[in-house]
């Protein structure tokens, strides 16, 4: 039996329209999500992203108001405008979510991340690592005769740049906190 | 959500009624305070204290099911036919996991349920104890919200919140997981009025400016259509009444999704019939060619839209939904309105009257002429037979012989479901219960029992296929035990008809695993459970057999042997737009790969 004459990317064997209709211009967005600090709330947020196929580039969470039982989740996600709009709407519908703010479109925000870098080396490489750390205003928080642990704070791009520089100088371990972000001004 | 779904008799002196009792007693007391008269459930080790509390009272009736999935579907049937939340009680582990299909079904179709599951004692959670499962973890994505109650003093508040969440905004199922030690512990009971208010307050009032824009669009439209869904049913009977008033005031045509049937009466003159994949030709073409689409409480499901890029290309689209995430999810709309659809319809009607609005009468008349032309295609036509019962004929006769009765219909999932939606007519809301979003085979039979329990005197019929029906066949005993005189009208084609249809049309007629082998003798099966069994294979006997079913005071299993290879048309095939519907006459050309016109 001849198959239906439907173009590439479609399936004549499915009731679903398998072609992708979404616009392709994806952009990174930072969302601040204020939630009740209760058991399972992080799982609800993460489950929403995995269950609906959204991306998470970075996620941080911590209690911000002990008396009010509130936590702030900062999610860096990526998607087209339509997808980001869906993510916001879907997040807002989770019962313990109080507020969702898109810090990329609704505000000018400061974004900061903290990272720890362990760099192993001797001789010139070790001196070069320390010199670069000073330029980046990274602190030495641990040292042996053949290693440093640097602490660095800044926008994610700055931390990426520092990692690129440390790699040839003996970078052996990295820990990053993910992005914390706040809108500028009041 | 209407008041009737949230409203419940609550003690006036609520704040005073702070009593000490066990967790199990709190559950029963809270249910009473929320006006619950019936629960569906199955006991087990981790819920024994609650079952003990149920034993010691007479206000709440417990319907003992044979499988927890069926308990949830029964509660769905109860909820959809009454507008009240359905309540379920299951044990830990397998009790809870068996409920998952029902929870997902209720989530997809926005049905308010409150499900209680037992859990192992708090000090054993995480130890892989007997009948332990991570129930809140498993049910998180298939409930609107869920709670694990570890503090006995938080129990009463949690139950009250659960009823609020289940019934307000877009309704849905919620689950409360109750460790056994919490059920035994003593705690303070706080009544619903004194409970801590949660922050969950979905917006229900429409933006007045948006209402004004909507009325302006209605005044100017030349080729309008109302596209309504389950949201109108969920908004309550008053919303359905006002929907009808709005349709009459404007003279616009109206179509509905599978979920919304009955919101506008099928006998109304503006009714186009259901839309979508197996919807009516005139309904789908009206959607495709309209210049104003007013979507009320529907969500542009893929079974409705067909190919998204060609969906109703020339229309201004208005979408009214209580759930902001439904808006612009699939289809970008021009006028989004977040509101309870009932409140929106009322506001639009008020403004319509206040402005003394009029429609573009000449254009609307022309539009109706075009629609009448489409109706002449007679898209539901099928080849009749003197010797074999055609499934469409069986439903036409069922419709004719039950017309005028206040009749409740449930269905399973498949061809019979689509034929039922095409050939049965609903003049009131809450009379049609079918698994729309999830498409759960095995839904209809237990749902019919739930409907019958809520409406003991009503005629309740489950239109089924023999394959779907067997998926919850064990509930025959429940119907017998609780004197639920449900009528199981099985269109038996000894096939998984819809699967077979797709295999015929789209998979080269390779009928992989799509037949019903080793079927039981349904009449003997009926008799084994104390039911009446009827078998019918001759169209000439059908009317008498249907009347025998209706007149029998007790549950009936009706084995209606129908044409085995009938296909369900019209059909929008895979990824096609609305204006490329397949009618029965086109099917052969379609199979041979000829281009569709």
XYZ file of C-alpha atoms in Angstrom:
783
model
C 0.000 0.000 0.000
C 1.370 3.376 -0.949
C 2.051 5.685 1.927
C 0.500 9.089 2.080
C 2.397 11.771 0.288
C 3.439 13.972 3.189
C 6.637 15.977 3.278
C 9.828 15.348 5.179
C 9.603 15.514 8.926
C 5.978 14.468 9.016
C 4.679 11.016 9.696
C 1.752 9.550 7.870
C 1.567 6.963 10.607
C 0.775 9.186 13.509
C -2.164 11.253 14.576
C 0.250 13.798 15.937
C 1.652 16.438 13.723
C 5.308 15.591 14.095
C 6.650 18.681 12.424
C 8.192 21.298 14.626
C 6.264 24.537 14.435
C 8.140 26.437 17.067
C 10.228 29.387 16.111
C 13.872 28.547 16.508
C 15.305 31.665 18.162
C 16.119 30.450 21.658
C 17.302 32.720 24.387
C 18.508 32.287 27.940
C 16.160 33.541 30.664
C 16.674 33.793 34.403
C 13.534 33.131 36.408
C 13.101 33.855 40.109
C 10.507 31.592 41.698
C 9.291 32.296 45.234
C 7.900 29.155 46.852
C 6.687 27.837 50.178
C 9.620 26.068 51.791
C 7.887 22.714 52.136
C 8.824 19.104 51.450
C 8.856 18.238 47.786
C 8.608 21.755 46.393
C 11.927 21.530 44.551
C 10.868 18.168 43.103
C 7.697 19.807 41.785
C 9.687 22.512 39.997
C 12.310 20.142 38.617
C 9.635 17.587 37.684
C 7.836 20.256 35.689
C 10.981 20.965 33.653
C 11.801 17.315 32.993
C 8.192 16.244 32.459
C 7.474 18.926 29.885
C 10.864 18.800 28.207
C 12.189 22.206 29.219
C 15.893 22.896 29.744
C 17.605 23.793 32.992
C 21.009 25.453 32.539
C 21.395 26.260 36.214
C 19.282 26.065 39.343
C 19.842 27.341 42.855
C 17.577 27.142 45.845
C 17.721 28.310 49.433
C 15.409 29.510 52.136
C 15.198 33.317 52.124
C 12.611 33.912 54.855
C 12.678 31.480 57.748
C 9.693 32.942 59.586
C 7.589 33.068 56.405
C 8.746 29.628 55.194
C 9.772 31.035 51.835
C 12.483 29.841 49.509
C 13.799 31.389 46.330
C 14.566 29.197 43.363
C 16.602 30.801 40.606
C 16.388 28.910 37.331
C 18.366 29.725 34.226
C 16.505 28.188 31.311
C 16.601 28.435 27.564
C 13.802 28.591 25.035
C 11.830 30.523 22.480
C 9.543 33.306 23.692
C 6.539 30.982 23.500
C 8.278 28.270 25.507
C 9.414 30.730 28.184
C 5.845 32.049 28.426
C 4.638 28.456 28.936
C 7.305 27.766 31.557
C 6.220 30.850 33.500
C 2.545 29.896 33.298
C 3.224 26.290 34.252
C 5.406 27.331 37.211
C 2.753 29.774 38.406
C 0.170 27.028 38.528
C 2.112 24.904 41.047
C 0.190 25.340 44.293
C 3.128 26.283 46.608
C 4.534 28.780 44.067
C 3.799 32.365 45.082
C 5.485 34.392 42.384
C 7.457 33.944 39.196
C 9.583 36.782 37.824
C 11.430 36.739 34.518
C 14.599 38.646 35.416
C 15.631 38.722 31.771
C 12.576 40.482 30.333
C 10.887 42.146 33.299
C 13.914 43.744 34.895
C 17.548 44.565 34.606
C 19.113 42.109 36.964
C 22.440 41.462 38.613
C 23.498 37.850 38.311
C 26.220 36.342 40.456
C 27.670 32.921 40.892
C 30.285 31.587 43.271
C 32.776 28.925 42.228
C 35.672 26.992 43.770
C 38.545 25.899 41.522
C 41.253 23.441 42.516
C 44.431 23.947 40.501
C 47.380 21.589 40.775
C 50.845 22.655 39.599
C 54.442 23.557 40.311
C 56.871 26.220 39.162
C 55.795 28.767 36.536
C 52.296 27.334 36.060
C 51.587 27.707 39.759
C 52.822 31.317 39.756
C 50.821 32.102 36.625
C 47.655 30.658 38.206
C 48.084 32.854 41.271
C 48.743 35.927 39.115
C 45.592 35.354 37.047
C 43.576 34.746 40.205
C 44.588 38.188 41.415
C 43.451 39.764 38.136
C 40.072 38.037 38.523
C 39.881 38.980 42.210
C 39.694 35.335 43.195
C 40.710 34.436 46.748
C 42.956 31.599 47.777
C 40.975 29.622 50.347
C 43.239 26.554 50.542
C 46.813 25.922 49.613
C 49.357 23.105 49.617
C 52.847 23.150 48.095
C 51.410 21.920 44.828
C 47.793 23.115 44.791
C 45.439 26.033 45.336
C 41.723 26.277 45.859
C 40.465 29.593 44.453
C 37.165 31.140 45.398
C 35.700 33.387 42.711
C 32.453 35.339 42.511
C 30.943 36.997 39.491
C 28.688 36.748 36.511
C 28.666 33.276 34.961
C 30.648 34.540 31.934
C 33.483 35.705 34.200
C 33.628 32.316 35.887
C 33.628 30.588 32.484
C 36.541 32.805 31.427
C 38.481 32.010 34.590
C 37.898 28.283 34.073
C 39.242 28.544 30.513
C 42.390 30.178 31.806
C 42.946 27.695 34.628
C 42.460 24.590 32.503
C 45.963 24.567 30.926
C 47.458 25.498 34.295
C 46.342 22.314 36.083
C 42.635 22.690 36.845
C 41.547 19.411 38.464
C 38.217 20.135 40.173
C 35.407 22.690 39.990
C 32.356 23.420 42.139
C 29.861 26.076 41.028
C 26.802 27.278 42.918
C 24.672 28.249 39.961
C 23.239 31.692 39.432
C 21.684 33.895 42.099
C 19.978 36.931 40.624
C 18.133 40.041 41.780
C 16.487 42.882 39.883
C 18.409 46.163 40.064
C 16.845 49.212 41.745
C 13.521 49.187 43.530
C -15.714 26.677 39.306
C -19.237 27.211 40.513
C -20.205 27.799 44.105
C -21.855 24.419 44.237
C -18.553 22.653 43.757
C -16.827 24.489 46.558
C -19.800 25.088 48.767
C -20.377 22.586 51.511
C -22.365 22.686 54.671
C -20.002 23.835 57.367
C -20.711 24.296 61.014
C -21.584 27.884 61.879
C -19.728 27.738 65.154
C -16.693 26.400 63.399
C -14.105 28.229 65.380
C -15.594 26.806 68.544
C -15.471 23.226 67.388
C -11.944 22.451 68.404
C -12.064 18.886 69.602
C -9.463 16.277 70.276
C -9.726 13.045 68.347
C -7.606 10.514 66.470
C -6.230 11.217 63.018
C -8.604 8.615 61.574
C -11.570 10.315 63.230
C -10.367 13.662 61.898
C -10.502 12.271 58.358
C -14.091 11.092 58.758
C -15.152 14.281 60.542
C -13.573 16.517 57.905
C -15.310 14.572 55.134
C -18.661 15.119 56.854
C -17.919 18.823 57.261
C -17.277 19.037 53.521
C -20.624 17.468 52.767
C -19.228 14.157 51.556
C -21.881 11.416 51.535
C -20.073 8.692 49.589
C -16.513 7.436 49.313
C -15.077 4.772 47.050
C -12.288 2.611 48.382
C -10.574 -0.595 49.343
C -9.074 -1.392 52.767
C -5.560 -2.546 53.598
C -3.084 -2.573 56.453
C -2.061 1.075 56.278
C -5.624 2.476 56.329
C -7.174 0.191 58.933
C -7.614 2.979 61.525
C -9.668 5.012 59.007
C -11.730 1.947 58.123
C -12.329 1.474 61.843
C -13.596 5.055 62.091
C -15.828 4.512 59.049
C -17.264 1.391 60.693
C -18.376 3.463 63.683
C -20.547 5.971 61.835
C -23.454 6.011 59.404
C -23.250 9.392 57.652
C -20.758 8.431 54.982
C -21.413 5.498 52.719
C -18.419 3.452 51.629
C -18.539 1.722 48.254
C -16.218 -1.278 48.295
C -14.638 -1.696 44.872
C -12.742 -4.667 43.449
C -9.680 -2.713 42.250
C -8.429 0.734 43.251
C -8.282 2.034 39.667
C -12.023 1.490 39.485
C -12.515 3.375 42.777
C -10.974 6.466 41.209
C -13.032 6.165 38.004
C -16.185 5.714 40.106
C -15.317 8.880 42.013
C -14.814 10.623 38.646
C -18.257 9.470 37.495
C -19.722 10.654 40.781
C -17.971 14.032 40.477
C -18.826 14.650 36.836
C -22.501 13.809 37.270
C -22.989 15.814 40.496
C -20.523 18.701 40.293
C -19.214 17.712 43.739
C -15.695 16.396 44.378
C -15.292 12.612 44.364
C -13.582 11.014 47.352
C -11.406 7.891 47.345
C -9.695 5.901 50.095
C -6.938 3.394 49.302
C -4.168 1.700 51.199
C -0.415 2.198 50.852
C 1.860 0.680 48.192
C -0.211 -1.225 45.615
C -3.401 0.538 46.685
C -1.852 3.877 45.832
C -0.083 2.746 42.647
C -3.331 1.223 41.348
C -4.929 4.643 41.743
C -2.397 6.336 39.463
C -4.283 5.795 36.173
C -7.445 7.282 37.649
C -5.534 10.264 39.039
C -3.928 10.957 35.679
C -7.303 10.620 33.973
C -8.850 13.135 36.387
C -5.916 15.527 35.947
C -6.224 15.489 32.150
C -9.997 16.018 32.270
C -9.964 18.524 35.185
C -12.159 16.457 37.518
C -12.115 17.368 41.243
C -11.112 14.409 43.407
C -9.757 14.068 46.936
C -7.856 10.811 47.309
C -6.617 9.516 50.658
C -3.878 6.891 50.668
C -2.518 5.039 53.668
C 1.221 5.106 54.236
C 3.568 3.106 56.461
C 4.223 4.774 59.853
C 6.438 7.886 59.685
C 9.317 6.126 61.480
C 9.359 3.411 58.802
C 9.223 5.690 55.739
C 12.294 5.110 53.597
C 13.054 1.643 54.949
C 11.406 -0.323 52.112
C 8.751 -1.429 54.595
C 5.995 -3.847 53.634
C 3.596 -2.158 51.156
C 5.664 1.012 51.201
C 5.804 3.143 48.070
C 6.861 6.760 47.581
C 3.256 7.738 46.939
C 3.708 11.508 46.954
C 6.688 11.049 44.619
C 4.756 8.777 42.269
C 1.624 10.908 42.241
C 3.287 14.341 42.102
C 3.013 14.649 38.317
C -0.498 13.166 38.176
C -2.192 15.290 40.840
C -2.924 18.984 40.983
C -1.233 18.889 44.373
C -0.440 16.300 47.027
C 0.575 16.183 50.666
C 2.328 13.761 53.005
C 0.976 14.532 56.464
C 3.578 13.847 59.140
C 2.170 16.046 61.935
C -1.209 14.966 63.320
C -2.040 18.585 64.168
C -1.621 19.558 60.510
C -4.105 16.928 59.312
C -7.370 18.853 59.563
C -5.928 21.948 57.853
C -4.454 19.816 55.104
C -7.782 18.127 54.354
C -9.564 21.483 54.180
C -6.873 22.844 51.873
C -7.154 19.716 49.757
C -10.848 20.325 49.128
C -10.134 23.963 48.258
C -7.366 23.087 45.807
C -9.338 20.259 44.178
C -12.413 22.386 43.558
C -11.151 25.906 42.886
C -9.572 27.324 39.754
C -9.144 24.569 37.215
C -10.407 21.549 39.161
C -8.286 18.452 39.511
C -7.343 15.493 41.672
C -5.393 15.901 44.915
C -3.946 13.225 47.157
C -3.258 13.111 50.878
C -0.807 10.438 52.035
C -1.479 9.422 55.637
C 1.079 7.438 57.632
C -0.533 4.913 59.923
C 0.860 6.466 63.126
C -0.722 9.792 62.158
C -4.074 8.001 61.861
C -3.655 6.585 65.382
C -2.318 9.771 66.988
C -4.624 12.180 68.777
C -4.775 15.735 67.544
C -6.953 18.820 67.535
C -9.665 19.024 64.925
C -10.238 22.461 63.431
C -13.310 22.985 61.268
C -13.124 24.201 57.636
C -14.016 27.820 58.469
C -11.288 28.099 61.102
C -8.651 26.488 58.902
C -5.584 28.452 57.923
C -6.264 30.046 54.556
C -3.788 28.947 51.912
C -2.508 31.477 49.397
C -4.026 29.484 46.522
C -6.564 31.888 45.012
C -6.855 31.478 41.246
C -8.204 34.424 39.332
C -11.811 33.921 38.245
C -13.094 37.416 37.386
C -12.627 38.502 33.774
C -10.927 41.763 32.916
C -13.800 44.167 32.035
C -11.854 45.642 29.114
C -11.413 42.201 27.642
C -15.139 41.549 27.986
C -15.792 44.778 26.103
C -13.427 43.777 23.319
C -15.118 40.381 23.104
C -18.563 41.978 22.757
C -17.219 44.312 20.046
C -15.822 41.335 18.167
C -19.182 39.551 18.440
C -20.938 42.622 17.036
C -18.640 42.797 14.029
C -18.166 39.114 13.227
C -19.308 37.797 9.872
C -18.408 34.110 10.196
C -18.277 33.405 13.930
C -18.227 30.136 15.857
C -18.362 29.249 19.548
C -15.911 26.463 20.359
C -16.718 25.220 23.867
C -15.205 22.598 26.135
C -15.315 20.894 29.497
C -14.678 24.213 31.223
C -18.292 25.216 30.608
C -19.479 21.997 32.285
C -17.071 22.530 35.186
C -18.352 26.074 35.611
C -21.692 24.604 36.662
C -25.234 24.291 35.291
C -25.833 28.047 35.500
C -22.888 28.625 33.156
C -24.371 26.141 30.684
C -27.739 27.936 30.888
C -26.116 31.294 30.221
C -24.055 29.771 27.414
C -27.343 28.804 25.770
C -28.663 32.319 26.340
C -25.576 33.856 24.740
C -25.869 31.563 21.725
C -29.519 32.512 21.337
C -28.792 36.212 21.766
C -26.148 36.167 19.060
C -27.504 33.475 16.743
C -23.959 32.150 16.325
C -23.215 28.502 15.576
C -21.719 26.465 18.408
C -19.578 23.350 18.430
C -18.019 21.545 21.360
C -15.211 19.229 22.241
C -15.840 15.689 23.471
C -15.577 17.016 27.026
C -18.110 19.795 26.594
C -21.097 17.890 25.182
C -24.332 18.895 26.891
C -23.295 22.452 27.811
C -25.402 23.660 24.891
C -28.375 21.404 24.121
C -27.917 19.126 21.120
C -31.549 19.868 20.260
C -30.741 23.585 20.028
C -30.979 25.031 16.525
C -27.449 26.476 16.556
C -25.773 23.175 17.415
C -23.180 21.971 14.900
C -22.230 18.776 16.720
C -18.848 17.799 18.075
C -15.630 18.963 16.398
C -12.218 17.369 16.123
C -10.655 14.238 14.704
C -13.986 12.394 14.538
C -16.107 15.496 14.756
C -18.734 16.570 12.286
C -17.809 17.914 8.873
C -19.833 21.110 9.345
C -18.263 21.743 12.777
C -14.709 21.344 11.527
C -15.253 23.385 8.396
C -16.881 26.141 10.443
C -13.754 26.139 12.619
C -11.516 26.286 9.570
C -13.379 29.030 7.706
C -14.583 31.238 10.563
C -13.479 34.844 11.020
C -14.124 34.855 14.780
C -13.445 31.847 17.004
C -14.588 32.128 20.609
C -13.009 29.323 22.596
C -14.659 28.892 25.984
C -13.113 26.443 28.438
C -11.379 24.271 25.861
C -7.654 23.855 25.310
C -6.834 23.334 21.610
C -5.983 19.670 22.095
C -4.177 17.964 19.194
C -7.315 15.908 18.517
C -9.113 19.210 17.958
C -6.642 21.262 15.971
C -5.317 18.804 13.406
C -2.300 20.398 11.729
C -1.487 23.378 13.915
C 0.100 25.477 11.162
C -3.106 25.325 9.090
C -5.533 25.679 11.999
C -8.300 28.147 11.243
C -6.000 30.429 9.271
C -8.289 33.445 8.816
C -9.846 33.905 12.229
C -9.511 36.261 15.138
C -9.230 33.941 18.127
C -10.540 34.556 21.620
C -9.566 32.090 24.351
C -11.254 32.102 27.737
C -9.686 29.760 30.275
C -9.340 29.668 34.036
C -5.847 28.212 33.637
C -3.382 30.786 32.221
C -1.063 27.981 31.077
C -3.705 26.774 28.600
C -3.610 30.095 26.790
C -1.099 30.390 23.922
C 0.147 26.853 24.648
C -0.749 25.389 21.256
C -2.411 28.200 19.316
C -1.524 31.892 19.599
C -4.709 33.807 20.256
C -5.643 37.435 19.698
C -7.710 37.997 22.834
C -6.712 35.891 25.852
C -9.046 36.083 28.845
C -8.148 34.401 32.137
C -11.437 33.834 33.943
C -13.996 31.366 35.152
C -15.844 30.771 31.920
C -19.209 31.059 33.704
C -18.329 34.502 35.036
C -17.105 35.567 31.597
C -20.302 34.446 29.880
C -22.391 36.252 32.502
C -20.329 39.433 32.092
C -20.531 39.258 28.297
C -24.303 38.761 28.431
C -24.727 41.701 30.814
C -22.689 43.977 28.599
C -24.468 42.681 25.493
C -27.822 43.640 26.977
C -26.591 46.953 28.425
C -25.228 48.049 25.058
C -28.282 46.821 23.188
C -25.825 45.003 20.951
C -26.686 43.577 17.580
C -24.859 41.196 15.323
C -24.142 41.663 11.641
C -27.374 39.901 10.751
C -26.932 39.777 6.965
C -23.440 38.306 7.218
C -24.495 35.761 9.841
C -27.349 34.617 7.603
C -24.900 34.084 4.768
C -22.608 32.151 7.083
C -25.487 29.888 8.131
C -26.281 29.241 4.447
C -22.741 28.040 3.963
C -23.006 25.842 7.063
C -26.299 24.382 5.825
C -24.472 23.459 2.634
C -21.842 21.572 4.609
C -24.539 19.801 6.605
C -25.952 18.434 3.335
C -22.813 16.308 2.979
C -24.411 14.206 5.732
C -21.038 13.230 7.142
C -22.400 10.587 9.519
C -23.968 8.584 6.692
C -23.189 4.880 6.775
C -24.245 1.855 4.781
C -27.165 0.229 6.531
C -27.732 -3.495 6.724
C -30.749 -5.781 7.017
C -28.753 -8.643 8.477
C -25.965 -7.150 10.593
C -26.252 -4.576 13.342
C -24.204 -1.564 12.376
C -22.746 0.086 15.475
C -24.083 3.453 14.324
C -27.536 1.927 13.962
C -27.351 0.444 17.468
C -26.608 3.901 18.882
C -29.309 5.558 16.778
C -31.803 3.098 18.242
C -30.448 3.571 21.770
C -30.855 7.320 21.297
C -34.387 6.992 19.926
C -35.507 4.603 22.663
C -34.093 6.653 25.534
C -34.995 10.120 24.225
C -36.905 12.189 26.750
C -35.488 10.309 29.723
C -33.014 12.000 32.056
C -30.300 9.651 30.980
C -26.636 9.443 31.986
C -24.119 8.040 29.522
C -20.569 6.908 30.196
C -18.241 5.368 27.641
C -15.056 3.406 27.349
C -12.455 4.487 24.792
C -12.338 3.784 21.084
C -14.648 3.712 18.077
C -17.768 3.199 20.195
C -16.857 6.339 22.163
C -16.674 8.443 19.021
C -19.896 6.972 17.641
C -21.601 7.649 20.968
C -20.425 11.277 20.807
C -21.754 11.521 17.231
C -25.066 9.700 17.575
C -26.207 10.332 21.152
C -27.531 13.778 21.981
C -27.180 15.634 25.239
C -29.466 18.454 26.242
C -28.078 19.003 29.730
C -24.620 19.225 31.272
C -23.269 16.508 33.601
C -25.002 13.729 31.618
C -21.992 12.612 29.576
C -18.935 11.059 31.238
C -16.060 9.951 29.019
C -12.289 9.791 29.287
C -11.216 12.603 26.980
C -7.633 13.643 27.652
C -6.070 10.415 28.810
C -8.232 8.058 26.751
C -8.444 5.435 29.474
C -9.861 2.102 28.354
C -11.668 0.682 31.369
C -13.003 4.070 32.470
C -16.641 3.736 31.495
C -17.824 0.753 33.505
C -16.661 1.929 36.937
C -17.628 5.519 36.042
C -21.173 4.292 35.329
C -21.325 2.717 38.796
C -20.157 6.002 40.341
C -22.872 7.882 38.426
C -25.509 5.364 39.465
C -24.500 5.574 43.132
C -24.977 9.362 42.922
C -28.288 9.039 41.020
C -29.877 5.788 42.226
C -33.101 6.244 40.253
C -31.582 7.384 36.969
C -31.030 5.400 33.787
C -27.260 5.005 33.541
C -25.799 3.424 30.419
C -22.161 2.675 29.664
C -21.602 2.522 25.913
C -18.636 0.172 25.604
C -16.507 -1.899 23.308
C -15.863 -5.479 24.355
C -12.113 -4.847 24.618
C -12.263 -1.719 26.786
C -15.022 -3.130 28.910
C -12.913 -6.084 30.002
C -10.275 -3.764 31.455
C -12.332 -3.287 34.622
C -14.574 -6.348 34.321
C -14.007 -7.179 37.996
C -16.374 -4.398 39.041
C -19.421 -6.533 38.217
C -19.431 -7.621 41.844
C -19.470 -3.987 43.022
C -22.578 -3.251 40.956
C -24.292 -6.344 42.325
C -23.335 -5.650 45.935
C -24.524 -2.037 45.914
C -27.647 -2.600 43.783
C -26.390 -0.335 41.027
C -28.655 -1.142 38.058
C -26.110 0.009 35.450
C -26.649 -0.941 31.819
C -23.517 -2.069 29.993
C -24.215 -1.629 26.296
C -21.331 -3.417 24.608
C -20.843 -2.893 20.882
C -19.047 -6.170 20.372
C -17.072 -6.342 17.120
C -14.506 -8.786 18.513
C -11.869 -6.243 17.556
C -9.943 -3.366 19.087
C -11.873 -1.323 16.590
C -9.966 1.953 16.645
C -6.585 0.224 16.600
C -7.811 -1.933 13.751
C -9.073 1.139 11.876
C -5.669 2.805 12.074
C -3.936 -0.362 11.018
C -6.256 -0.569 8.034
C -5.834 3.057 7.010
C -2.263 3.780 8.043
C -0.338 0.554 8.599
C -0.927 -1.428 5.424
C -3.804 -3.531 6.789
C -1.443 -5.456 9.065
C -3.748 -6.211 11.988
C -1.185 -6.659 14.708
C -2.771 -7.857 17.993
C -6.005 -5.968 17.403
C -8.604 -8.693 17.768
C -10.450 -9.947 20.852
C -9.670 -13.638 21.203
C -11.205 -15.958 23.808
C -14.061 -13.667 24.713
C -16.314 -14.876 27.502
C -19.953 -15.812 26.978
C -21.224 -12.435 28.194
C -24.696 -13.739 29.041
C -23.271 -16.472 31.269
C -20.857 -13.970 32.769
C -23.793 -11.702 33.611
C -25.680 -14.550 35.207
C -22.642 -15.595 37.228
C -22.765 -12.202 38.957
C -26.530 -12.133 39.348
C -27.001 -9.719 36.448
C -29.225 -10.003 33.433
C -27.460 -10.927 30.221
C -28.830 -10.057 26.786
C -27.332 -10.982 23.445
C -28.517 -9.484 20.192
C -27.209 -9.952 16.663
C -30.210 -9.264 14.422
C -31.194 -5.667 13.645
C -34.855 -6.741 13.743
C -34.558 -7.801 17.401
C -32.606 -4.759 18.509
C -35.429 -2.462 19.650
C -37.045 -5.120 21.812
C -33.684 -6.073 23.291
C -32.856 -2.445 24.146
C -36.266 -1.999 25.782
C -35.706 -5.182 27.764
C -32.404 -3.713 28.985
C -33.967 -0.392 29.950
C -36.948 -1.951 31.689
C -34.960 -4.449 33.746
C -34.605 -3.437 37.394
C -30.991 -4.366 37.902
C -27.630 -4.403 36.156
C -27.643 -5.606 32.550
C -24.821 -6.807 30.350
C -25.937 -6.243 26.765
C -23.793 -8.093 24.235
C -24.618 -6.316 20.985
C -22.874 -8.213 18.185
C -22.109 -5.613 15.545
C -20.429 -5.394 12.152
C -16.797 -6.343 12.724
C -15.018 -4.069 10.258
C -16.929 -0.825 10.431
C -14.749 2.279 10.505
C -15.480 5.512 12.292
C -15.913 8.537 10.020
C -15.551 11.381 9.454
C -11.901 11.437 10.365
C -9.170 14.041 10.133
C -6.159 11.870 9.284
C -2.705 12.277 10.681
C -1.435 15.832 10.658
C -4.104 17.105 8.273
C -5.974 20.375 8.640
C -9.716 20.632 9.307
C -10.674 21.090 5.680
C -9.127 17.777 4.645
C -11.532 15.497 6.450
C -11.930 11.918 5.367
C -15.525 10.793 4.834
C -16.621 7.167 4.636
C -16.761 7.387 0.853
C -13.133 8.565 0.608
C -11.674 5.738 2.655
C -10.838 3.394 -0.201
C -9.114 6.143 -2.153
C -7.172 7.070 0.965
C -5.974 3.497 1.492
C -4.742 3.197 -2.056
C -2.649 6.306 -1.535
C -4.560 8.518 -3.940
C -4.281 12.214 -3.322
C -7.000 13.585 -1.141
C -8.907 16.529 -2.367
